[in-house]
């Protein structure tokens, strides 16, 4: 059995979750716990301005309160992602296990969030949808009449990490591919209910050029890896715990790292790995020790 594979690049601060939960409970604006970034204008306007040589305007951020939230009409229970990293673009295949909420109710449209995505295909239960069965909006994908029973929605989109200068979604940095999904960056990767109350189980497969991206990482346990045609390789990850989309993480690049292990109170040996740029590998020992101490504290405190 493959041991649980933890990476410091994949760790998510509990403080972030607590802050967002407190904001919802107190009807405060939902804000990212990370460093604030300038608000970005709507994507089409942004690209039109850039194409014409104009400067993109900065719009004030939109505050979101608990009172603005309406219960989602569909549950998304499982998310299976496949990233095909190519030279000029990345194809993202998303397979969602969906189920309508509320028996006997009239089927509501399924409206998913999405920004700067080029839709390649969309199908439900293995059948491609006709052009009049869905609508691609500026920041949404709407399916007018989904099935009234549980169904599988599969979409393929193309994104361009090298051209993504917003540092949100999947972007290129120093030759590596990284994700930033908090607070609403996942919608720049694929179509989804990109809000914190949509909790789902994730699996993720990443395939890329082995020489350019020798290290492939994502949330959860690595359950497989291997070589592919054309000097490429792949890795697959399975996260056993449900999470919101803003906690999804992926890294592909040329990284260095160190390895350690931690034995739980039940006797299970956990594989620990910390990754960074090669120039910073000699500074990772402290991170590894901090990870071990945090895991021990968690067991001592919560059992």
GROMACS .gro file of C-alpha atoms in nm:
model
  303
    1UNK     CA    1   0.000   0.000   0.000
    2UNK     CA    2   0.130   0.340  -0.088
    3UNK     CA    3   0.197   0.553   0.217
    4UNK     CA    4   0.027   0.885   0.251
    5UNK     CA    5   0.232   1.142   0.065
    6UNK     CA    6   0.232   1.487   0.219
    7UNK     CA    7   0.386   1.795   0.058
    8UNK     CA    8   0.434   2.133   0.218
    9UNK     CA    9   0.317   2.285  -0.109
   10UNK     CA   10  -0.016   2.108  -0.059
   11UNK     CA   11  -0.078   2.201   0.304
   12UNK     CA   12  -0.371   2.434   0.371
   13UNK     CA   13  -0.389   2.649   0.681
   14UNK     CA   14  -0.672   2.572   0.920
   15UNK     CA   15  -0.675   2.943   1.000
   16UNK     CA   16  -0.808   3.010   0.651
   17UNK     CA   17  -1.103   2.777   0.702
   18UNK     CA   18  -1.176   2.926   1.043
   19UNK     CA   19  -1.170   3.280   0.911
   20UNK     CA   20  -1.408   3.197   0.625
   21UNK     CA   21  -1.641   3.010   0.859
   22UNK     CA   22  -1.645   3.303   1.100
   23UNK     CA   23  -1.722   3.541   0.816
   24UNK     CA   24  -2.023   3.336   0.708
   25UNK     CA   25  -2.148   3.302   1.066
   26UNK     CA   26  -2.123   3.675   1.130
   27UNK     CA   27  -2.254   3.780   0.787
   28UNK     CA   28  -1.923   3.949   0.706
   29UNK     CA   29  -1.768   3.983   0.360
   30UNK     CA   30  -1.586   3.669   0.247
   31UNK     CA   31  -1.224   3.757   0.187
   32UNK     CA   32  -0.917   3.550   0.121
   33UNK     CA   33  -0.688   3.496   0.417
   34UNK     CA   34  -0.392   3.526   0.181
   35UNK     CA   35  -0.233   3.852   0.077
   36UNK     CA   36  -0.479   4.072  -0.106
   37UNK     CA   37  -0.435   4.124  -0.478
   38UNK     CA   38  -0.579   4.396  -0.700
   39UNK     CA   39  -0.928   4.313  -0.821
   40UNK     CA   40  -0.931   4.196  -1.183
   41UNK     CA   41  -1.174   4.329  -1.442
   42UNK     CA   42  -1.407   4.097  -1.633
   43UNK     CA   43  -1.206   3.864  -1.852
   44UNK     CA   44  -1.342   3.965  -2.191
   45UNK     CA   45  -1.290   4.332  -2.115
   46UNK     CA   46  -0.941   4.260  -1.987
   47UNK     CA   47  -0.837   4.071  -2.300
   48UNK     CA   48  -0.998   4.328  -2.529
   49UNK     CA   49  -0.804   4.606  -2.360
   50UNK     CA   50  -0.478   4.412  -2.369
   51UNK     CA   51  -0.526   4.325  -2.735
   52UNK     CA   52  -0.583   4.690  -2.820
   53UNK     CA   53  -0.283   4.804  -2.618
   54UNK     CA   54  -0.498   4.970  -2.352
   55UNK     CA   55  -0.449   4.945  -1.979
   56UNK     CA   56  -0.684   4.723  -1.781
   57UNK     CA   57  -0.903   4.908  -1.537
   58UNK     CA   58  -0.929   4.805  -1.173
   59UNK     CA   59  -1.281   4.748  -1.047
   60UNK     CA   60  -1.378   4.757  -0.680
   61UNK     CA   61  -1.414   4.410  -0.523
   62UNK     CA   62  -1.762   4.265  -0.487
   63UNK     CA   63  -1.854   4.187  -0.127
   64UNK     CA   64  -2.041   3.864  -0.065
   65UNK     CA   65  -2.253   3.812   0.245
   66UNK     CA   66  -2.424   3.509   0.393
   67UNK     CA   67  -2.764   3.659   0.312
   68UNK     CA   68  -2.670   3.654  -0.057
   69UNK     CA   69  -2.623   3.278  -0.061
   70UNK     CA   70  -2.898   3.049  -0.188
   71UNK     CA   71  -2.879   2.672  -0.143
   72UNK     CA   72  -2.734   2.498  -0.447
   73UNK     CA   73  -2.990   2.304  -0.654
   74UNK     CA   74  -2.740   2.023  -0.719
   75UNK     CA   75  -2.485   1.833  -0.513
   76UNK     CA   76  -2.146   1.763  -0.667
   77UNK     CA   77  -2.029   1.457  -0.480
   78UNK     CA   78  -1.720   1.353  -0.675
   79UNK     CA   79  -1.468   1.537  -0.891
   80UNK     CA   80  -1.229   1.354  -1.123
   81UNK     CA   81  -0.976   1.582  -1.294
   82UNK     CA   82  -0.726   1.504  -1.570
   83UNK     CA   83  -0.465   1.763  -1.668
   84UNK     CA   84  -0.294   1.718  -2.005
   85UNK     CA   85  -0.011   1.971  -1.997
   86UNK     CA   86   0.098   2.071  -2.348
   87UNK     CA   87   0.342   2.336  -2.470
   88UNK     CA   88   0.092   2.612  -2.548
   89UNK     CA   89  -0.212   2.506  -2.348
   90UNK     CA   90  -0.339   2.261  -2.090
   91UNK     CA   91  -0.647   2.048  -2.148
   92UNK     CA   92  -0.852   1.989  -1.834
   93UNK     CA   93  -1.103   1.706  -1.836
   94UNK     CA   94  -1.348   1.728  -1.546
   95UNK     CA   95  -1.591   1.448  -1.460
   96UNK     CA   96  -1.844   1.549  -1.194
   97UNK     CA   97  -2.079   1.317  -1.009
   98UNK     CA   98  -2.393   1.532  -0.972
   99UNK     CA   99  -2.727   1.478  -0.802
  100UNK     CA  100  -3.032   1.707  -0.786
  101UNK     CA  101  -3.144   1.823  -0.443
  102UNK     CA  102  -3.506   1.783  -0.339
  103UNK     CA  103  -3.728   1.506  -0.473
  104UNK     CA  104  -4.028   1.595  -0.682
  105UNK     CA  105  -3.912   1.949  -0.753
  106UNK     CA  106  -3.892   2.090  -1.101
  107UNK     CA  107  -3.542   2.048  -1.243
  108UNK     CA  108  -3.350   2.373  -1.212
  109UNK     CA  109  -3.080   2.480  -1.459
  110UNK     CA  110  -2.726   2.382  -1.363
  111UNK     CA  111  -2.517   2.701  -1.363
  112UNK     CA  112  -2.145   2.651  -1.305
  113UNK     CA  113  -1.875   2.915  -1.262
  114UNK     CA  114  -1.599   2.950  -1.521
  115UNK     CA  115  -1.360   3.222  -1.636
  116UNK     CA  116  -1.116   3.237  -1.927
  117UNK     CA  117  -1.199   2.881  -2.032
  118UNK     CA  118  -1.229   2.755  -2.389
  119UNK     CA  119  -1.494   2.484  -2.386
  120UNK     CA  120  -1.394   2.189  -2.604
  121UNK     CA  121  -1.675   1.947  -2.524
  122UNK     CA  122  -1.956   1.877  -2.277
  123UNK     CA  123  -2.152   1.559  -2.221
  124UNK     CA  124  -2.391   1.405  -1.970
  125UNK     CA  125  -2.379   1.032  -1.894
  126UNK     CA  126  -2.152   0.977  -2.193
  127UNK     CA  127  -2.372   1.157  -2.447
  128UNK     CA  128  -2.251   1.480  -2.607
  129UNK     CA  129  -2.493   1.768  -2.557
  130UNK     CA  130  -2.648   1.945  -2.850
  131UNK     CA  131  -2.551   2.309  -2.897
  132UNK     CA  132  -2.893   2.430  -2.781
  133UNK     CA  133  -2.877   2.223  -2.459
  134UNK     CA  134  -2.621   2.447  -2.292
  135UNK     CA  135  -2.505   2.807  -2.297
  136UNK     CA  136  -2.156   2.943  -2.241
  137UNK     CA  137  -2.173   3.282  -2.072
  138UNK     CA  138  -1.892   3.523  -1.997
  139UNK     CA  139  -1.832   3.358  -1.660
  140UNK     CA  140  -2.076   3.065  -1.653
  141UNK     CA  141  -2.174   2.738  -1.816
  142UNK     CA  142  -2.550   2.681  -1.800
  143UNK     CA  143  -2.720   2.350  -1.873
  144UNK     CA  144  -3.088   2.425  -1.909
  145UNK     CA  145  -3.243   2.088  -1.829
  146UNK     CA  146  -3.017   1.840  -1.648
  147UNK     CA  147  -3.150   1.493  -1.560
  148UNK     CA  148  -3.382   1.466  -1.259
  149UNK     CA  149  -3.176   1.176  -1.125
  150UNK     CA  150  -2.803   1.151  -1.039
  151UNK     CA  151  -2.584   1.202  -1.347
  152UNK     CA  152  -2.228   1.246  -1.462
  153UNK     CA  153  -2.123   1.572  -1.624
  154UNK     CA  154  -1.801   1.564  -1.827
  155UNK     CA  155  -1.640   1.876  -1.969
  156UNK     CA  156  -1.313   1.937  -2.149
  157UNK     CA  157  -1.170   2.288  -2.144
  158UNK     CA  158  -0.846   2.445  -2.263
  159UNK     CA  159  -0.653   2.696  -2.052
  160UNK     CA  160  -0.325   2.882  -2.108
  161UNK     CA  161  -0.115   2.890  -1.789
  162UNK     CA  162   0.172   3.072  -1.963
  163UNK     CA  163  -0.058   3.365  -2.041
  164UNK     CA  164  -0.226   3.370  -1.701
  165UNK     CA  165  -0.078   3.677  -1.530
  166UNK     CA  166  -0.348   3.703  -1.264
  167UNK     CA  167  -0.183   3.445  -1.035
  168UNK     CA  168  -0.525   3.284  -0.995
  169UNK     CA  169  -0.613   2.940  -1.122
  170UNK     CA  170  -0.331   2.749  -1.295
  171UNK     CA  171  -0.040   2.971  -1.393
  172UNK     CA  172   0.327   2.947  -1.490
  173UNK     CA  173   0.599   3.080  -1.258
  174UNK     CA  174   0.974   3.041  -1.318
  175UNK     CA  175   0.912   2.744  -1.545
  176UNK     CA  176   0.681   2.568  -1.297
  177UNK     CA  177   0.304   2.533  -1.303
  178UNK     CA  178   0.124   2.626  -0.982
  179UNK     CA  179  -0.233   2.679  -0.866
  180UNK     CA  180  -0.391   2.951  -0.654
  181UNK     CA  181  -0.755   2.865  -0.600
  182UNK     CA  182  -0.843   3.072  -0.295
  183UNK     CA  183  -1.080   3.240  -0.292
  184UNK     CA  184  -1.233   3.190  -0.641
  185UNK     CA  185  -0.950   3.068  -0.861
  186UNK     CA  186  -1.079   2.717  -0.929
  187UNK     CA  187  -1.328   2.857  -1.182
  188UNK     CA  188  -1.026   2.955  -1.393
  189UNK     CA  189  -0.933   2.585  -1.418
  190UNK     CA  190  -1.267   2.421  -1.500
  191UNK     CA  191  -1.641   2.476  -1.472
  192UNK     CA  192  -1.762   2.419  -1.116
  193UNK     CA  193  -1.969   2.545  -0.822
  194UNK     CA  194  -1.677   2.757  -0.704
  195UNK     CA  195  -1.802   2.835  -0.354
  196UNK     CA  196  -1.703   2.699  -0.011
  197UNK     CA  197  -2.026   2.510   0.064
  198UNK     CA  198  -1.976   2.271  -0.229
  199UNK     CA  199  -1.780   1.985  -0.072
  200UNK     CA  200  -1.665   1.694  -0.287
  201UNK     CA  201  -1.414   1.409  -0.305
  202UNK     CA  202  -1.135   1.467  -0.558
  203UNK     CA  203  -0.912   1.253  -0.774
  204UNK     CA  204  -0.655   1.414  -1.002
  205UNK     CA  205  -0.434   1.286  -1.283
  206UNK     CA  206  -0.155   1.503  -1.423
  207UNK     CA  207   0.039   1.425  -1.741
  208UNK     CA  208   0.327   1.639  -1.867
  209UNK     CA  209   0.668   1.636  -2.034
  210UNK     CA  210   0.904   1.449  -1.801
  211UNK     CA  211   1.209   1.662  -1.873
  212UNK     CA  212   1.032   1.995  -1.824
  213UNK     CA  213   0.814   1.884  -1.532
  214UNK     CA  214   0.986   1.599  -1.348
  215UNK     CA  215   0.782   1.655  -1.029
  216UNK     CA  216   0.401   1.623  -1.036
  217UNK     CA  217   0.201   1.697  -0.719
  218UNK     CA  218  -0.158   1.738  -0.609
  219UNK     CA  219  -0.372   1.699  -0.296
  220UNK     CA  220  -0.406   1.364  -0.126
  221UNK     CA  221  -0.234   1.029  -0.166
  222UNK     CA  222  -0.036   0.938  -0.474
  223UNK     CA  223  -0.204   0.621  -0.600
  224UNK     CA  224  -0.010   0.571  -0.923
  225UNK     CA  225   0.253   0.705  -1.160
  226UNK     CA  226   0.423   0.596  -1.479
  227UNK     CA  227   0.571   0.690  -1.814
  228UNK     CA  228   0.371   0.788  -2.121
  229UNK     CA  229   0.452   0.817  -2.490
  230UNK     CA  230   0.669   1.097  -2.627
  231UNK     CA  231   0.892   1.147  -2.324
  232UNK     CA  232   0.598   1.225  -2.099
  233UNK     CA  233   0.494   1.089  -1.758
  234UNK     CA  234   0.189   1.097  -1.532
  235UNK     CA  235   0.089   1.080  -1.168
  236UNK     CA  236  -0.251   1.025  -1.007
  237UNK     CA  237  -0.370   1.145  -0.667
  238UNK     CA  238  -0.671   1.063  -0.454
  239UNK     CA  239  -0.786   1.286  -0.170
  240UNK     CA  240  -0.990   1.079   0.078
  241UNK     CA  241  -1.142   1.383   0.246
  242UNK     CA  242  -1.412   1.606   0.101
  243UNK     CA  243  -1.306   1.965   0.046
  244UNK     CA  244  -1.422   2.288  -0.118
  245UNK     CA  245  -1.274   2.385  -0.453
  246UNK     CA  246  -1.060   2.665  -0.311
  247UNK     CA  247  -0.842   2.405  -0.136
  248UNK     CA  248  -0.751   2.224  -0.459
  249UNK     CA  249  -0.379   2.240  -0.536
  250UNK     CA  250  -0.152   2.124  -0.817
  251UNK     CA  251   0.218   2.177  -0.888
  252UNK     CA  252   0.420   2.057  -1.187
  253UNK     CA  253   0.783   2.157  -1.226
  254UNK     CA  254   1.151   2.101  -1.173
  255UNK     CA  255   1.176   2.098  -0.794
  256UNK     CA  256   1.409   1.966  -0.529
  257UNK     CA  257   1.304   1.816  -0.200
  258UNK     CA  258   1.376   1.620   0.115
  259UNK     CA  259   1.202   1.316   0.257
  260UNK     CA  260   1.116   1.197   0.606
  261UNK     CA  261   0.856   0.990   0.783
  262UNK     CA  262   0.622   0.998   1.079
  263UNK     CA  263   0.481   0.700   1.266
  264UNK     CA  264   0.129   0.749   1.397
  265UNK     CA  265   0.005   0.619   1.733
  266UNK     CA  266  -0.164   0.336   1.546
  267UNK     CA  267   0.174   0.233   1.404
  268UNK     CA  268   0.116   0.354   1.048
  269UNK     CA  269   0.425   0.494   0.881
  270UNK     CA  270   0.352   0.811   0.684
  271UNK     CA  271   0.581   0.930   0.405
  272UNK     CA  272   0.660   1.303   0.434
  273UNK     CA  273   0.810   1.512   0.153
  274UNK     CA  274   0.887   1.882   0.137
  275UNK     CA  275   0.946   2.049  -0.201
  276UNK     CA  276   1.092   2.380  -0.313
  277UNK     CA  277   1.306   2.538  -0.583
  278UNK     CA  278   1.646   2.368  -0.600
  279UNK     CA  279   1.823   2.673  -0.459
  280UNK     CA  280   1.622   2.651  -0.137
  281UNK     CA  281   1.651   2.279  -0.063
  282UNK     CA  282   1.911   2.339   0.209
  283UNK     CA  283   1.648   2.539   0.401
  284UNK     CA  284   1.380   2.268   0.410
  285UNK     CA  285   1.488   2.077   0.722
  286UNK     CA  286   1.308   2.320   0.951
  287UNK     CA  287   0.987   2.276   0.751
  288UNK     CA  288   1.008   1.898   0.780
  289UNK     CA  289   1.060   1.912   1.157
  290UNK     CA  290   0.773   2.160   1.191
  291UNK     CA  291   0.548   1.922   0.996
  292UNK     CA  292   0.638   1.631   1.224
  293UNK     CA  293   0.574   1.837   1.537
  294UNK     CA  294   0.239   1.960   1.404
  295UNK     CA  295   0.130   1.602   1.328
  296UNK     CA  296   0.234   1.491   1.678
  297UNK     CA  297   0.048   1.784   1.833
  298UNK     CA  298  -0.261   1.698   1.633
  299UNK     CA  299  -0.254   1.337   1.756
  300UNK     CA  300  -0.182   1.437   2.116
  301UNK     CA  301  -0.462   1.694   2.112
  302UNK     CA  302  -0.733   1.521   1.912
  303UNK     CA  303  -0.632   1.157   1.930
   0.00000   0.00000   0.00000
